PDB file of C-alpha atoms in Angstrom:
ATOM      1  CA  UNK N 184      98.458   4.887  25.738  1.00  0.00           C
ATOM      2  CA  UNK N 185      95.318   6.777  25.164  1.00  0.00           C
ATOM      3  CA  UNK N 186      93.982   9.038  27.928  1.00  0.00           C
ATOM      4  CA  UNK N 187      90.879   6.880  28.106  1.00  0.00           C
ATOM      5  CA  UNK N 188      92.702   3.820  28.547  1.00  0.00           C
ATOM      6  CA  UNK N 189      95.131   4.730  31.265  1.00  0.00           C
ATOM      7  CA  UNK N 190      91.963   5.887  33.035  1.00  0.00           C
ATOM      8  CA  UNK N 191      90.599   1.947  32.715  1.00  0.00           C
ATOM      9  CA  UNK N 192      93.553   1.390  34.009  1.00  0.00           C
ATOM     10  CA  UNK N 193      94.086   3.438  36.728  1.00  0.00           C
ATOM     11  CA  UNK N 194      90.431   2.726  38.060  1.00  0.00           C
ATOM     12  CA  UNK N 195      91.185  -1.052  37.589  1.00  0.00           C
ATOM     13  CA  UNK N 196      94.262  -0.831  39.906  1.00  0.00           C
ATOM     14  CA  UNK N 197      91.901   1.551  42.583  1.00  0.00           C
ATOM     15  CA  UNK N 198      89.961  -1.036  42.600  1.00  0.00           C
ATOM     16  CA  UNK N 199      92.128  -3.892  42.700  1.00  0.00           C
ATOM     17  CA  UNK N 200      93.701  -1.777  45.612  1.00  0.00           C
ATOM     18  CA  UNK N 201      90.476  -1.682  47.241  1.00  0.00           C
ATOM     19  CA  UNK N 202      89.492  -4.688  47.249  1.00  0.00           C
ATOM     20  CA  UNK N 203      93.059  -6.140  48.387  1.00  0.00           C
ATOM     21  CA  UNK N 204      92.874  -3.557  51.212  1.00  0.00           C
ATOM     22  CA  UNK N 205      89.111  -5.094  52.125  1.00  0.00           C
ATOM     23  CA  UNK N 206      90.126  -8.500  52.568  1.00  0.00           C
ATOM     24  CA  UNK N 207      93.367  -7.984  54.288  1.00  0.00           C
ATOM     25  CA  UNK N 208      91.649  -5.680  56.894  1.00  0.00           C
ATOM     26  CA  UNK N 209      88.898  -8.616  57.282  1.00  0.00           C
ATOM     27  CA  UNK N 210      91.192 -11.154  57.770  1.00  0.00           C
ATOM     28  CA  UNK N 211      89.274 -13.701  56.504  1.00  0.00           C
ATOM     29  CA  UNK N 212      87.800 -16.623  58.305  1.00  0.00           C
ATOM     30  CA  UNK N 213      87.163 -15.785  61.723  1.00  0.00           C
ATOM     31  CA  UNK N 214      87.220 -18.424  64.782  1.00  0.00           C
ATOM     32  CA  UNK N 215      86.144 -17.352  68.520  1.00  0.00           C
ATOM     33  CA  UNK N 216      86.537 -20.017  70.949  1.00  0.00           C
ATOM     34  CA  UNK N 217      83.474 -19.618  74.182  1.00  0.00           C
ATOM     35  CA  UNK N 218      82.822 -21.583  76.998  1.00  0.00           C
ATOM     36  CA  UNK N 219      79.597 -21.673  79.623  1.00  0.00           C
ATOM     37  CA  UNK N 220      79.876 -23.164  83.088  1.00  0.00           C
ATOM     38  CA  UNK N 221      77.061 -23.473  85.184  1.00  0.00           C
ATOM     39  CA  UNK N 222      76.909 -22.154  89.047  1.00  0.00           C
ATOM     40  CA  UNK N 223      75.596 -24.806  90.893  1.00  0.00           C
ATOM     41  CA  UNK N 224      71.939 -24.460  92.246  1.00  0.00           C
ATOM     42  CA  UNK N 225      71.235 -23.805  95.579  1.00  0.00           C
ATOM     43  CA  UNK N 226      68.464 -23.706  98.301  1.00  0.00           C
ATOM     44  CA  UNK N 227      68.021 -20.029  99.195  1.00  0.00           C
ATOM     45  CA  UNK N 228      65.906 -19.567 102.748  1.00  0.00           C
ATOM     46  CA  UNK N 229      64.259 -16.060 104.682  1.00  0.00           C
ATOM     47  CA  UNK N 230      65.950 -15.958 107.853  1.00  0.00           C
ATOM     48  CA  UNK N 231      63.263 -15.151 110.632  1.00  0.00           C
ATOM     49  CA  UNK N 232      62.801 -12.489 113.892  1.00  0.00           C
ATOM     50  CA  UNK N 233      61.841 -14.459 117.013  1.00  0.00           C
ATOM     51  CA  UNK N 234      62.673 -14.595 120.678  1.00  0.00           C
ATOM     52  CA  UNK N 235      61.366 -15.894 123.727  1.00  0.00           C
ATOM     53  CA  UNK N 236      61.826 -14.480 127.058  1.00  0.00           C
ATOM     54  CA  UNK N 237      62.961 -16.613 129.703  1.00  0.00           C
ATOM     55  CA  UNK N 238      61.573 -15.154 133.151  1.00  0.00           C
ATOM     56  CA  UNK N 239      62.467 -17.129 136.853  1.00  0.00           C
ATOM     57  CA  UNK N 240      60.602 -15.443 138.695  1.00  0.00           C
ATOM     58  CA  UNK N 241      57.898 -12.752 138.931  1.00  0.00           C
ATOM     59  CA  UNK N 242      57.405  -9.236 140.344  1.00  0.00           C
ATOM     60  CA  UNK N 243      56.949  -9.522 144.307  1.00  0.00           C
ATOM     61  CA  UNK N 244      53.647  -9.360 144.936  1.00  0.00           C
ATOM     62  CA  UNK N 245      54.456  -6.826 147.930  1.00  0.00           C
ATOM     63  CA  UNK N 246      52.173  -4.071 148.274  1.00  0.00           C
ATOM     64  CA  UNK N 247      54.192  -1.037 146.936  1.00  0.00           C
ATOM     65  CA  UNK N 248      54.662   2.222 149.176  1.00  0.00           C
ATOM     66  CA  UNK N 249      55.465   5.372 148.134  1.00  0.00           C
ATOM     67  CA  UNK N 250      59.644   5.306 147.328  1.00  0.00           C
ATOM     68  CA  UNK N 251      59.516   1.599 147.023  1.00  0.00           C
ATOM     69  CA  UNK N 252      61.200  -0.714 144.465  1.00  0.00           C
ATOM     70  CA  UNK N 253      60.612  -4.125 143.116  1.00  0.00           C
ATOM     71  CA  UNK N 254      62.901  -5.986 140.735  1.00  0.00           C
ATOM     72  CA  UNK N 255      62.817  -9.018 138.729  1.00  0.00           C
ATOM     73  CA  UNK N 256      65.729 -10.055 136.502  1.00  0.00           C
ATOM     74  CA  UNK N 257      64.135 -12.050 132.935  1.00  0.00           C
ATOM     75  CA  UNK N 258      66.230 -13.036 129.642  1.00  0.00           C
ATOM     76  CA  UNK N 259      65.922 -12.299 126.089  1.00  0.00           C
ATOM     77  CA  UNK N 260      66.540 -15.007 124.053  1.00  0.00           C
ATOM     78  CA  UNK N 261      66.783 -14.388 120.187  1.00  0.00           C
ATOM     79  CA  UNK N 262      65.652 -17.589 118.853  1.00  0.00           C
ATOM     80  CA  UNK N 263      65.646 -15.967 115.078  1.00  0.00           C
ATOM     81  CA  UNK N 264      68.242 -15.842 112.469  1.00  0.00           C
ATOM     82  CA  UNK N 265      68.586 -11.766 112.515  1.00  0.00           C
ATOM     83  CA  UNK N 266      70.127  -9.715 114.940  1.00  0.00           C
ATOM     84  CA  UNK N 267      67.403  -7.874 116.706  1.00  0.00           C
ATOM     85  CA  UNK N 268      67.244  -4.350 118.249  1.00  0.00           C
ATOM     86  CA  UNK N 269      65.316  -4.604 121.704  1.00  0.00           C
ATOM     87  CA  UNK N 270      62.216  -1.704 122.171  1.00  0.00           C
ATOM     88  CA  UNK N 271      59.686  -1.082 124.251  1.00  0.00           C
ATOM     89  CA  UNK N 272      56.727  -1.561 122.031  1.00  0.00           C
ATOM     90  CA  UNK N 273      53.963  -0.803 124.585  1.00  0.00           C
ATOM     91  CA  UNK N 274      53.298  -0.865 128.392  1.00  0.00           C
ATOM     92  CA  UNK N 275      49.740  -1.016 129.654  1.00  0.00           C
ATOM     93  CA  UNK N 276      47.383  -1.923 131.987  1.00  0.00           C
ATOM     94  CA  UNK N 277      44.069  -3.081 133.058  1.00  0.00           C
ATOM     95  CA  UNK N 278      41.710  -3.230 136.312  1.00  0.00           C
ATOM     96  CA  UNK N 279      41.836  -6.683 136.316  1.00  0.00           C
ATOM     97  CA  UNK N 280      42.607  -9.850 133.756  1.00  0.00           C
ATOM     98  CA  UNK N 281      39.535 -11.155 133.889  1.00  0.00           C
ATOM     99  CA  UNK N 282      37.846  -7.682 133.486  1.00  0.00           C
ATOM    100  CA  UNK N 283      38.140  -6.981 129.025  1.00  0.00           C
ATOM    101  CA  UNK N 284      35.713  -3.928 129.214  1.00  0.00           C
ATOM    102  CA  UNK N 285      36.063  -2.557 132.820  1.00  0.00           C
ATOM    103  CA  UNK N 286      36.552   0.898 133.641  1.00  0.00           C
ATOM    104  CA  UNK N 287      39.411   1.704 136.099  1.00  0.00           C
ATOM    105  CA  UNK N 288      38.500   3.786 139.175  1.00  0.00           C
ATOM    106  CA  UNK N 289      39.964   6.834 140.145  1.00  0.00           C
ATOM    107  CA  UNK N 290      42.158   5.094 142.562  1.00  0.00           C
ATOM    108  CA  UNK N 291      43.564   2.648 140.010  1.00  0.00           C
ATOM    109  CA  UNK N 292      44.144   6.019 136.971  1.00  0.00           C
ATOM    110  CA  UNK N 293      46.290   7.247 139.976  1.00  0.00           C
ATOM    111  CA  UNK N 294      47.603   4.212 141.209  1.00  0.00           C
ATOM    112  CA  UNK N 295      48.902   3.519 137.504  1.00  0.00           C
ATOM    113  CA  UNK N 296      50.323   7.325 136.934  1.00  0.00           C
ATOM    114  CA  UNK N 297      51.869   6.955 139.927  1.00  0.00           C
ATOM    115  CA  UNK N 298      54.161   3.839 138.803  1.00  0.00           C
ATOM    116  CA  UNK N 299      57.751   4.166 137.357  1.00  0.00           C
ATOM    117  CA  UNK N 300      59.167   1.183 134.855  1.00  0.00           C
ATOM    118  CA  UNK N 301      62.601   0.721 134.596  1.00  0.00           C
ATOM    119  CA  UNK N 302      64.029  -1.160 131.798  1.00  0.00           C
ATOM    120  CA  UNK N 303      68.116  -2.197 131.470  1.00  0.00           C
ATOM    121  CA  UNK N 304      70.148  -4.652 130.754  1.00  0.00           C
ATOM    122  CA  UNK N 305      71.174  -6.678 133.637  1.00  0.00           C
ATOM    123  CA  UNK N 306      75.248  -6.167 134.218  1.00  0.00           C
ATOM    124  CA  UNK N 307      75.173  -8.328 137.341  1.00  0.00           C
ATOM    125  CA  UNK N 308      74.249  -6.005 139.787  1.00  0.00           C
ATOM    126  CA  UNK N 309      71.626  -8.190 141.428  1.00  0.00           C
ATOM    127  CA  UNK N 310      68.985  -5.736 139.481  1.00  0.00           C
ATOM    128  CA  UNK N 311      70.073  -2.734 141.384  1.00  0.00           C
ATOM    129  CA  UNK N 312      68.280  -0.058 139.566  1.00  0.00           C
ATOM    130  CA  UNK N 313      70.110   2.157 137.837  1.00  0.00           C
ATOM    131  CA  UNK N 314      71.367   5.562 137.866  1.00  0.00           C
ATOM    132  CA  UNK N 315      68.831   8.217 136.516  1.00  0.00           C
ATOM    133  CA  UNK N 316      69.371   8.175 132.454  1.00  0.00           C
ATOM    134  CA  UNK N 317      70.726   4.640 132.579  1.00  0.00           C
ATOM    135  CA  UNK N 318      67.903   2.767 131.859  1.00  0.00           C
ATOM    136  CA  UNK N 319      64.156   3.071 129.939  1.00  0.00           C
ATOM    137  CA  UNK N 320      61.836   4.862 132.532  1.00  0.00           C
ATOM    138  CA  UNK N 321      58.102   4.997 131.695  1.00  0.00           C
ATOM    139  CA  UNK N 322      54.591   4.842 133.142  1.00  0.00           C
ATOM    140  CA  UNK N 323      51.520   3.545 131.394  1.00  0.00           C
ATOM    141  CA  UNK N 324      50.148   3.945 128.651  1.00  0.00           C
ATOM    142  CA  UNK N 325      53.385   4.225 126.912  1.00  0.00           C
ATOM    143  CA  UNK N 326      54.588   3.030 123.491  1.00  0.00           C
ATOM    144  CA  UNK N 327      57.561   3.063 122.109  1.00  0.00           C
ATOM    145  CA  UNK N 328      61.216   3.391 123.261  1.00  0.00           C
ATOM    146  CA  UNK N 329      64.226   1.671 121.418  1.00  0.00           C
ATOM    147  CA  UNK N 330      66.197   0.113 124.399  1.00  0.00           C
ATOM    148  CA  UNK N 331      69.995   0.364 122.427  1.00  0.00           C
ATOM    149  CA  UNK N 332      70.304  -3.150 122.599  1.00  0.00           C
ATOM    150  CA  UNK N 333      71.530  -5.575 120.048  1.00  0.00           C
ATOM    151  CA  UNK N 334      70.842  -9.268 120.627  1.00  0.00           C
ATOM    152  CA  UNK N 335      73.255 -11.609 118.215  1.00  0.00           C
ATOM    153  CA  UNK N 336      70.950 -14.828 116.873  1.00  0.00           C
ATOM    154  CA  UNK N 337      70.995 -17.585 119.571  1.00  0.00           C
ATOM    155  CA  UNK N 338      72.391 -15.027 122.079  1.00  0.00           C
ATOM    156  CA  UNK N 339      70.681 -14.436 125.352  1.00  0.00           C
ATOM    157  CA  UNK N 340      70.107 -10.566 126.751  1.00  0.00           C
ATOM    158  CA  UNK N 341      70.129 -10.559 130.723  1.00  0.00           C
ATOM    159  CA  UNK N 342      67.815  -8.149 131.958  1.00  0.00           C
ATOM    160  CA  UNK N 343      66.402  -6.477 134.402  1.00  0.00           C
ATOM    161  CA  UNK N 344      63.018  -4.861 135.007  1.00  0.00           C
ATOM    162  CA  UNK N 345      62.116  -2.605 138.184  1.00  0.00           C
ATOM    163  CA  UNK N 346      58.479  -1.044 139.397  1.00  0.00           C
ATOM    164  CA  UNK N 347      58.614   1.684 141.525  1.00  0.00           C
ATOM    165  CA  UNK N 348      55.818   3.538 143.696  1.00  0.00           C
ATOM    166  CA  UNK N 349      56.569   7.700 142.732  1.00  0.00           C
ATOM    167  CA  UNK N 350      57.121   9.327 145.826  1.00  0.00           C
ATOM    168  CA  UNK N 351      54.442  11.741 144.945  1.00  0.00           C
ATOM    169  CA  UNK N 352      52.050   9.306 144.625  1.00  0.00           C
ATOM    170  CA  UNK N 353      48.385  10.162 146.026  1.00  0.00           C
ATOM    171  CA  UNK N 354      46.819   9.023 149.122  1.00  0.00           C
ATOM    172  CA  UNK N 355      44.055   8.104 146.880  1.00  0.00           C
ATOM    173  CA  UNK N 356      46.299   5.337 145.391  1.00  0.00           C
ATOM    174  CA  UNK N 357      46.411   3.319 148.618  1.00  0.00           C
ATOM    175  CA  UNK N 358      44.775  -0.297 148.294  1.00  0.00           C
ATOM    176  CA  UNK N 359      44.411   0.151 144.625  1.00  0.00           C
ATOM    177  CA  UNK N 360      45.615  -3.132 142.104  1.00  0.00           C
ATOM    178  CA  UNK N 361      46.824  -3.076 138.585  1.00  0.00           C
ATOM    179  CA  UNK N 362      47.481  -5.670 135.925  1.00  0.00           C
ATOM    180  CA  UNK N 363      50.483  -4.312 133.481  1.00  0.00           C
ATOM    181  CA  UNK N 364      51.987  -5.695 130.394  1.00  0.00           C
ATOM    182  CA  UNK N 365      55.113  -4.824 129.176  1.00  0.00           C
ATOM    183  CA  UNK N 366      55.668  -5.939 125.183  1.00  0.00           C
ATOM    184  CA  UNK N 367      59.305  -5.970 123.902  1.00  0.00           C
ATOM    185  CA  UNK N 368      59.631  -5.278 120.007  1.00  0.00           C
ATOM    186  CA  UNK N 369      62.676  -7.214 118.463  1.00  0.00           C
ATOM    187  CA  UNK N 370      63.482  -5.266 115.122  1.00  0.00           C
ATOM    188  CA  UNK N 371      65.809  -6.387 112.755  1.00  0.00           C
ATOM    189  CA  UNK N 372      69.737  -4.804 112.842  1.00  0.00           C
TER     190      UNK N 372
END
C-alpha cells in the first residue's frame, strides 16, 4: 500500500469512527413523555378592618371635684377579618356640640388640662382604675398611643375608660363643661 492510500484510508476509518461515535452519543430518536394539570380556580377576597364599640352606659354626668373619678366600662368588638391592634388615635374636645367654631373660655382651657383619661382593658375589676403605668393616661388634645392590645376577628375587648378631676386643678375650673371624644384606631396585626 502506497503512503497516499493508507492515508485515504486511515481518514476514512476517522471518519467512519466519528460519525459512529456521533450517533451512538445521540441516541437516536428521542421520546419525553409531559403532562399539565390545572389548579382549580378560585374566588380570592380582601379581608377588611372594622369594629364597633358596644357601650351600656355613659360617663356619670356628676359634676367632677378635684381627686374625683368616673368610670364607664364599653366593648370592642372587631367585626373585620384582621386582627387589630387597639390605639388611641385622638382625644379632644369642644365648648359645646352644638358650638363648630366656638372659642373655649379660660375656665373650660383649664377645666380640660385639668382632666386625666384612663384607658385599659377591663379584667373584671368593676373598672377600678388602675395602678399608675397600667393603663393609657392622657389629657386633651392628645393623639396617638398604641394601647398593646390585640383583638382576634369576631372577638370582643372589655374595657374600661376612667375621667378624673387632677387634684391640682384650678379654682378657675369650677362650673366649667366640656364635650370630649375619644377615637380608637384599630390597625392591622
Amino acid at each position: 500500500m502506497t503512503s497516499w492510500s493508507s492515508r485515504l484510508l486511515m481518514t476514512a476509518a476517522g471518519l467512519a469512527g466519528v460519525v459512529l461515535l456521533t450517533v451512538s452519543a445521540a441516541g437516536g430518536t428521542h421520546a419525553m413523555w409531559s403532562s399539565d394539570v390545572v389548579i382549580p380556580g378560585a374566588v380570592l377576597t380582601a379581608g377588611n378592618a372594622d369594629m364597633d364599640i358596644q357601650s351600656p352606659e355613659a360617663l356619670a354626668p356628676t359634676p367632677l371635684f378635684p381627686g374625683q373619678t368616673t368610670s364607664v366600662p364599653f366593648s370592642v368588638h372587631n367585626t373585620g377579618t384582621v386582627a387589630l391592634g387597639l390605639a388611641v388615635d385622638t382625644l379632644t374636645w369642644n365648648t359645646a356640640a352644638t358650638e363648630v367654631e366656638a372659642q373655649p373660655s379660660s375656665a373650660q382651657e383649664e377645666f380640660a388640662q385639668a382632666l386625666i383619661f384612663n384607658l385599659w382593658p377591663d379584667s373584671g375589676s368593676g373598672c377600678e382604675v388602675p395602678a399608675p403605668g397600667s393603663s393609657w393616661q392622657g389629657t386633651a388634645p392628645f393623639s396617638s398611643g398604641d394601647l398593646g392590645i390585640t383583638v382576634a376577628p369576631d372577638a370582643i375587648q372589655k374595657m374600661c375608660l376612667a375621667t378624673t378631676l387632677s387634684l391640682t386643678a384650678p379654682n378657675s375650673a369650677q362650673g366649667a363643661s366640656l364635650d370630649f371624644q375619644l377615637t380608637l384606631e384599630g390597625i392591622q396585626q
